[in-house]
PDB file of C-alpha atoms in Angstrom:
ATOM      1  CA  MET A  30       0.000   0.000   0.000  1.00  0.00           C
ATOM      2  CA  ALA A  31       1.343   3.421  -0.922  1.00  0.00           C
ATOM      3  CA  GLY A  32       2.142   6.002   1.741  1.00  0.00           C
ATOM      4  CA  LYS A  33      -0.001   9.023   2.398  1.00  0.00           C
ATOM      5  CA  VAL A  34       0.324  11.712  -0.274  1.00  0.00           C
ATOM      6  CA  ASN A  35      -0.058  15.439   0.102  1.00  0.00           C
ATOM      7  CA  PRO A  36      -3.601  16.429  -0.999  1.00  0.00           C
ATOM      8  CA  ILE A  37      -2.115  19.527  -2.694  1.00  0.00           C
ATOM      9  CA  PRO A  38       0.843  18.477  -4.882  1.00  0.00           C
ATOM     10  CA  GLU A  39       4.190  20.146  -4.242  1.00  0.00           C
ATOM     11  CA  GLY A  40       4.519  23.446  -6.108  1.00  0.00           C
ATOM     12  CA  TYR A  41       0.773  23.971  -6.637  1.00  0.00           C
ATOM     13  CA  GLY A  42      -1.365  26.599  -4.937  1.00  0.00           C
ATOM     14  CA  THR A  43      -4.806  26.009  -3.559  1.00  0.00           C
ATOM     15  CA  VAL A  44      -6.277  27.529  -6.727  1.00  0.00           C
ATOM     16  CA  THR A  45      -4.661  26.547 -10.029  1.00  0.00           C
ATOM     17  CA  PRO A  46      -5.996  28.196 -13.196  1.00  0.00           C
ATOM     18  CA  TYR A  47      -6.840  25.813 -16.056  1.00  0.00           C
ATOM     19  CA  LEU A  48      -7.101  27.565 -19.423  1.00  0.00           C
ATOM     20  CA  CYS A  49      -8.702  26.167 -22.535  1.00  0.00           C
ATOM     21  CA  VAL A  50      -7.162  27.438 -25.760  1.00  0.00           C
ATOM     22  CA  LYS A  51      -7.855  26.935 -29.439  1.00  0.00           C
ATOM     23  CA  GLY A  52      -4.235  26.272 -30.393  1.00  0.00           C
ATOM     24  CA  ALA A  53      -2.741  25.295 -27.014  1.00  0.00           C
ATOM     25  CA  ALA A  54       0.696  24.363 -28.414  1.00  0.00           C
ATOM     26  CA  GLU A  55       1.018  27.784 -30.050  1.00  0.00           C
ATOM     27  CA  ALA A  56      -0.246  29.492 -26.873  1.00  0.00           C
ATOM     28  CA  ILE A  57       2.388  27.710 -24.780  1.00  0.00           C
ATOM     29  CA  GLU A  58       5.125  28.912 -27.167  1.00  0.00           C
ATOM     30  CA  LEU A  59       3.786  32.480 -27.018  1.00  0.00           C
ATOM     31  CA  TRP A  60       3.591  32.388 -23.203  1.00  0.00           C
ATOM     32  CA  LYS A  61       7.233  31.267 -23.113  1.00  0.00           C
ATOM     33  CA  LYS A  62       8.207  34.405 -25.058  1.00  0.00           C
ATOM     34  CA  ALA A  63       5.665  36.851 -23.648  1.00  0.00           C
ATOM     35  CA  LEU A  64       5.463  35.744 -20.021  1.00  0.00           C
ATOM     36  CA  GLY A  65       8.618  33.748 -19.360  1.00  0.00           C
ATOM     37  CA  ALA A  66       6.670  30.501 -19.006  1.00  0.00           C
ATOM     38  CA  GLU A  67       8.463  27.192 -18.556  1.00  0.00           C
ATOM     39  CA  GLU A  68       6.737  24.095 -19.905  1.00  0.00           C
ATOM     40  CA  LEU A  69       6.634  21.382 -17.231  1.00  0.00           C
ATOM     41  CA  PHE A  70       4.549  18.658 -18.831  1.00  0.00           C
ATOM     42  CA  ARG A  71       2.542  17.929 -21.975  1.00  0.00           C
ATOM     43  CA  MET A  72       0.169  15.045 -22.722  1.00  0.00           C
ATOM     44  CA  PRO A  73      -0.600  14.794 -26.446  1.00  0.00           C
ATOM     45  CA  GLY A  74      -4.156  14.165 -27.553  1.00  0.00           C
ATOM     46  CA  PRO A  75      -5.718  13.016 -30.819  1.00  0.00           C
ATOM     47  CA  GLY A  76      -4.441  14.649 -33.999  1.00  0.00           C
ATOM     48  CA  GLY A  77      -1.547  16.359 -32.232  1.00  0.00           C
ATOM     49  CA  MET A  78      -3.809  18.307 -29.891  1.00  0.00           C
ATOM     50  CA  VAL A  79      -2.730  19.138 -26.360  1.00  0.00           C
ATOM     51  CA  MET A  80      -4.898  17.035 -24.066  1.00  0.00           C
ATOM     52  CA  HIS A  81      -3.255  18.518 -20.964  1.00  0.00           C
ATOM     53  CA  ALA A  82      -0.156  20.585 -20.277  1.00  0.00           C
ATOM     54  CA  GLU A  83       1.310  22.439 -17.353  1.00  0.00           C
ATOM     55  CA  VAL A  84       3.459  25.554 -17.459  1.00  0.00           C
ATOM     56  CA  LYS A  85       5.130  27.495 -14.698  1.00  0.00           C
ATOM     57  CA  ILE A  86       5.140  31.283 -14.730  1.00  0.00           C
ATOM     58  CA  GLY A  87       7.153  32.698 -11.850  1.00  0.00           C
ATOM     59  CA  SER A  88       6.097  30.669  -8.820  1.00  0.00           C
ATOM     60  CA  SER A  89       2.693  29.688 -10.243  1.00  0.00           C
ATOM     61  CA  ILE A  90       1.599  26.663 -12.219  1.00  0.00           C
ATOM     62  CA  LEU A  91      -1.004  27.015 -14.956  1.00  0.00           C
ATOM     63  CA  MET A  92      -2.781  24.092 -16.622  1.00  0.00           C
ATOM     64  CA  VAL A  93      -3.851  24.272 -20.255  1.00  0.00           C
ATOM     65  CA  SER A  94      -5.548  22.181 -22.922  1.00  0.00           C
ATOM     66  CA  ASP A  95      -6.807  22.522 -26.450  1.00  0.00           C
ATOM     67  CA  GLU A  96     -10.514  22.964 -27.082  1.00  0.00           C
ATOM     68  CA  PHE A  97     -12.628  19.821 -26.992  1.00  0.00           C
ATOM     69  CA  PRO A  98     -16.018  21.067 -28.290  1.00  0.00           C
ATOM     70  CA  ASP A  99     -17.688  17.645 -27.937  1.00  0.00           C
ATOM     71  CA  PHE A 100     -17.151  17.974 -24.179  1.00  0.00           C
ATOM     72  CA  GLY A 101     -18.120  21.651 -23.943  1.00  0.00           C
ATOM     73  CA  GLN A 102     -14.468  22.695 -23.518  1.00  0.00           C
ATOM     74  CA  LEU A 103     -14.074  25.979 -25.435  1.00  0.00           C
ATOM     75  CA  GLY A 104     -11.582  28.827 -25.229  1.00  0.00           C
ATOM     76  CA  PRO A 105     -12.356  32.552 -25.057  1.00  0.00           C
ATOM     77  CA  ILE A 106     -12.261  33.199 -28.826  1.00  0.00           C
ATOM     78  CA  SER A 107     -14.833  30.454 -29.481  1.00  0.00           C
ATOM     79  CA  ARG A 108     -16.971  31.740 -26.591  1.00  0.00           C
ATOM     80  CA  GLY A 109     -16.783  35.354 -27.726  1.00  0.00           C
ATOM     81  CA  GLY A 110     -14.366  36.693 -25.096  1.00  0.00           C
ATOM     82  CA  SER A 111     -12.584  35.950 -21.866  1.00  0.00           C
ATOM     83  CA  THR A 112     -14.393  36.031 -18.559  1.00  0.00           C
ATOM     84  CA  CYS A 113     -11.281  36.356 -16.414  1.00  0.00           C
ATOM     85  CA  THR A 114      -7.923  38.060 -16.250  1.00  0.00           C
ATOM     86  CA  MET A 115      -4.756  36.286 -15.189  1.00  0.00           C
ATOM     87  CA  MET A 116      -3.091  38.674 -12.709  1.00  0.00           C
ATOM     88  CA  MET A 117       0.691  38.566 -12.386  1.00  0.00           C
ATOM     89  CA  TYR A 118       2.701  40.451  -9.779  1.00  0.00           C
ATOM     90  CA  VAL A 119       6.106  41.191 -11.309  1.00  0.00           C
ATOM     91  CA  PRO A 120       9.181  43.201 -10.281  1.00  0.00           C
ATOM     92  CA  ASP A 121       8.806  45.579 -13.280  1.00  0.00           C
ATOM     93  CA  CYS A 122       5.312  46.118 -14.712  1.00  0.00           C
ATOM     94  CA  ASP A 123       6.558  48.194 -17.633  1.00  0.00           C
ATOM     95  CA  ALA A 124       9.112  45.590 -18.714  1.00  0.00           C
ATOM     96  CA  ALA A 125       6.601  42.724 -18.409  1.00  0.00           C
ATOM     97  CA  TRP A 126       4.022  44.649 -20.466  1.00  0.00           C
ATOM     98  CA  LYS A 127       6.610  45.499 -23.166  1.00  0.00           C
ATOM     99  CA  ARG A 128       7.816  41.897 -23.356  1.00  0.00           C
ATOM    100  CA  ALA A 129       4.232  40.673 -23.851  1.00  0.00           C
ATOM    101  CA  VAL A 130       3.445  43.301 -26.499  1.00  0.00           C
ATOM    102  CA  ASP A 131       6.731  42.600 -28.321  1.00  0.00           C
ATOM    103  CA  ALA A 132       5.841  38.877 -28.341  1.00  0.00           C
ATOM    104  CA  GLY A 133       2.485  39.483 -30.045  1.00  0.00           C
ATOM    105  CA  CYS A 134      -0.016  40.396 -27.325  1.00  0.00           C
ATOM    106  CA  THR A 135      -2.313  43.400 -27.767  1.00  0.00           C
ATOM    107  CA  SER A 136      -2.132  46.154 -25.181  1.00  0.00           C
ATOM    108  CA  THR A 137      -5.468  46.933 -23.562  1.00  0.00           C
ATOM    109  CA  SER A 138      -4.069  49.202 -20.838  1.00  0.00           C
ATOM    110  CA  GLU A 139      -0.608  50.772 -20.856  1.00  0.00           C
ATOM    111  CA  PRO A 140       1.386  50.809 -17.607  1.00  0.00           C
ATOM    112  CA  LYS A 141       0.329  53.463 -15.119  1.00  0.00           C
ATOM    113  CA  ASP A 142       0.175  54.007 -11.374  1.00  0.00           C
ATOM    114  CA  GLU A 143      -3.281  53.110 -10.039  1.00  0.00           C
ATOM    115  CA  PHE A 144      -5.203  54.369  -7.009  1.00  0.00           C
ATOM    116  CA  TRP A 145      -4.909  51.050  -5.170  1.00  0.00           C
ATOM    117  CA  GLY A 146      -1.099  51.261  -5.001  1.00  0.00           C
ATOM    118  CA  ASP A 147       0.036  49.174  -7.972  1.00  0.00           C
ATOM    119  CA  ARG A 148       1.634  50.124 -11.261  1.00  0.00           C
ATOM    120  CA  PHE A 149      -0.666  48.200 -13.590  1.00  0.00           C
ATOM    121  CA  ALA A 150      -1.029  47.217 -17.270  1.00  0.00           C
ATOM    122  CA  LYS A 151      -3.065  44.708 -19.294  1.00  0.00           C
ATOM    123  CA  VAL A 152      -2.738  42.777 -22.533  1.00  0.00           C
ATOM    124  CA  THR A 153      -4.786  40.234 -24.438  1.00  0.00           C
ATOM    125  CA  ASP A 154      -2.905  37.361 -26.017  1.00  0.00           C
ATOM    126  CA  PRO A 155      -3.740  36.193 -29.564  1.00  0.00           C
ATOM    127  CA  PHE A 156      -5.735  33.305 -28.052  1.00  0.00           C
ATOM    128  CA  GLY A 157      -8.165  35.634 -26.237  1.00  0.00           C
ATOM    129  CA  HIS A 158      -6.787  35.407 -22.696  1.00  0.00           C
ATOM    130  CA  GLN A 159      -6.325  38.596 -20.690  1.00  0.00           C
ATOM    131  CA  TRP A 160      -3.125  39.082 -18.680  1.00  0.00           C
ATOM    132  CA  ALA A 161      -2.545  41.853 -16.161  1.00  0.00           C
ATOM    133  CA  PHE A 162       0.849  42.897 -14.809  1.00  0.00           C
ATOM    134  CA  ALA A 163       1.273  44.738 -11.544  1.00  0.00           C
ATOM    135  CA  THR A 164       4.160  45.998  -9.463  1.00  0.00           C
ATOM    136  CA  HIS A 165       3.190  47.072  -5.956  1.00  0.00           C
ATOM    137  CA  VAL A 166       4.533  50.620  -5.470  1.00  0.00           C
ATOM    138  CA  GLU A 167       2.548  51.974  -2.501  1.00  0.00           C
ATOM    139  CA  ASP A 168       0.759  50.552   0.536  1.00  0.00           C
ATOM    140  CA  VAL A 169      -2.742  52.059   0.568  1.00  0.00           C
ATOM    141  CA  SER A 170      -5.197  51.552   3.436  1.00  0.00           C
ATOM    142  CA  PRO A 171      -8.717  50.368   2.560  1.00  0.00           C
ATOM    143  CA  GLU A 172     -10.088  53.752   3.660  1.00  0.00           C
ATOM    144  CA  GLU A 173      -7.659  55.710   1.472  1.00  0.00           C
ATOM    145  CA  MET A 174      -8.323  53.350  -1.442  1.00  0.00           C
ATOM    146  CA  GLN A 175     -12.060  54.032  -1.086  1.00  0.00           C
ATOM    147  CA  LYS A 176     -11.434  57.817  -1.108  1.00  0.00           C
ATOM    148  CA  ARG A 177      -9.227  57.601  -4.190  1.00  0.00           C
ATOM    149  CA  ALA A 178     -11.729  55.412  -6.016  1.00  0.00           C
ATOM    150  CA  ALA A 179     -14.579  57.811  -5.217  1.00  0.00           C
ATOM    151  CA  ALA A 180     -12.524  60.756  -6.497  1.00  0.00           C
ATOM    152  CA  LEU A 181     -11.711  58.862  -9.688  1.00  0.00           C
ATOM    153  CA  PHE A 182     -15.351  57.982 -10.367  1.00  0.00           C
ATOM    154  CA  GLU A 183     -16.412  61.596  -9.699  1.00  0.00           C
ATOM    155  CA  LYS A 184     -14.093  62.621 -12.526  1.00  0.00           C
ATOM    156  CA  GLY A 185     -15.849  60.106 -14.773  1.00  0.00           C
ATOM    157  CA  CYS A 186     -12.989  57.669 -15.258  1.00  0.00           C
TER     158      CYS A 186
END
């Protein structure tokens, strides 16, 4: 009988994103260039598809597969848009954003200092996934954050 195993495998967080992509192999290659991803594992599926793969970006593991429409597994382009943003804290928001744009992602928000204390930027990759980059630059109390947000919305952000 095998020994007791850890219910959360080593290196994984409690929440592990699992992205579905039309063109998973190409997405993995783009993420290597744009996000510094390291491919950990790939299980091929029928016709050269990616049945399951795992990549590591910084200290986080991300799971990914190709679309499998017969099982209701569709990516954001096939669904008409992404419903989430993958948030990455990085040492240099501007450099991370530039690297992603240079690798083929589309900028949706250029780097700027935000009211909540982060320098923040966003891109969308060619596969429809949204990625945000943030570098924490200021500790802001919840009360101060609320004041700054209210002031921003008064201006009609």
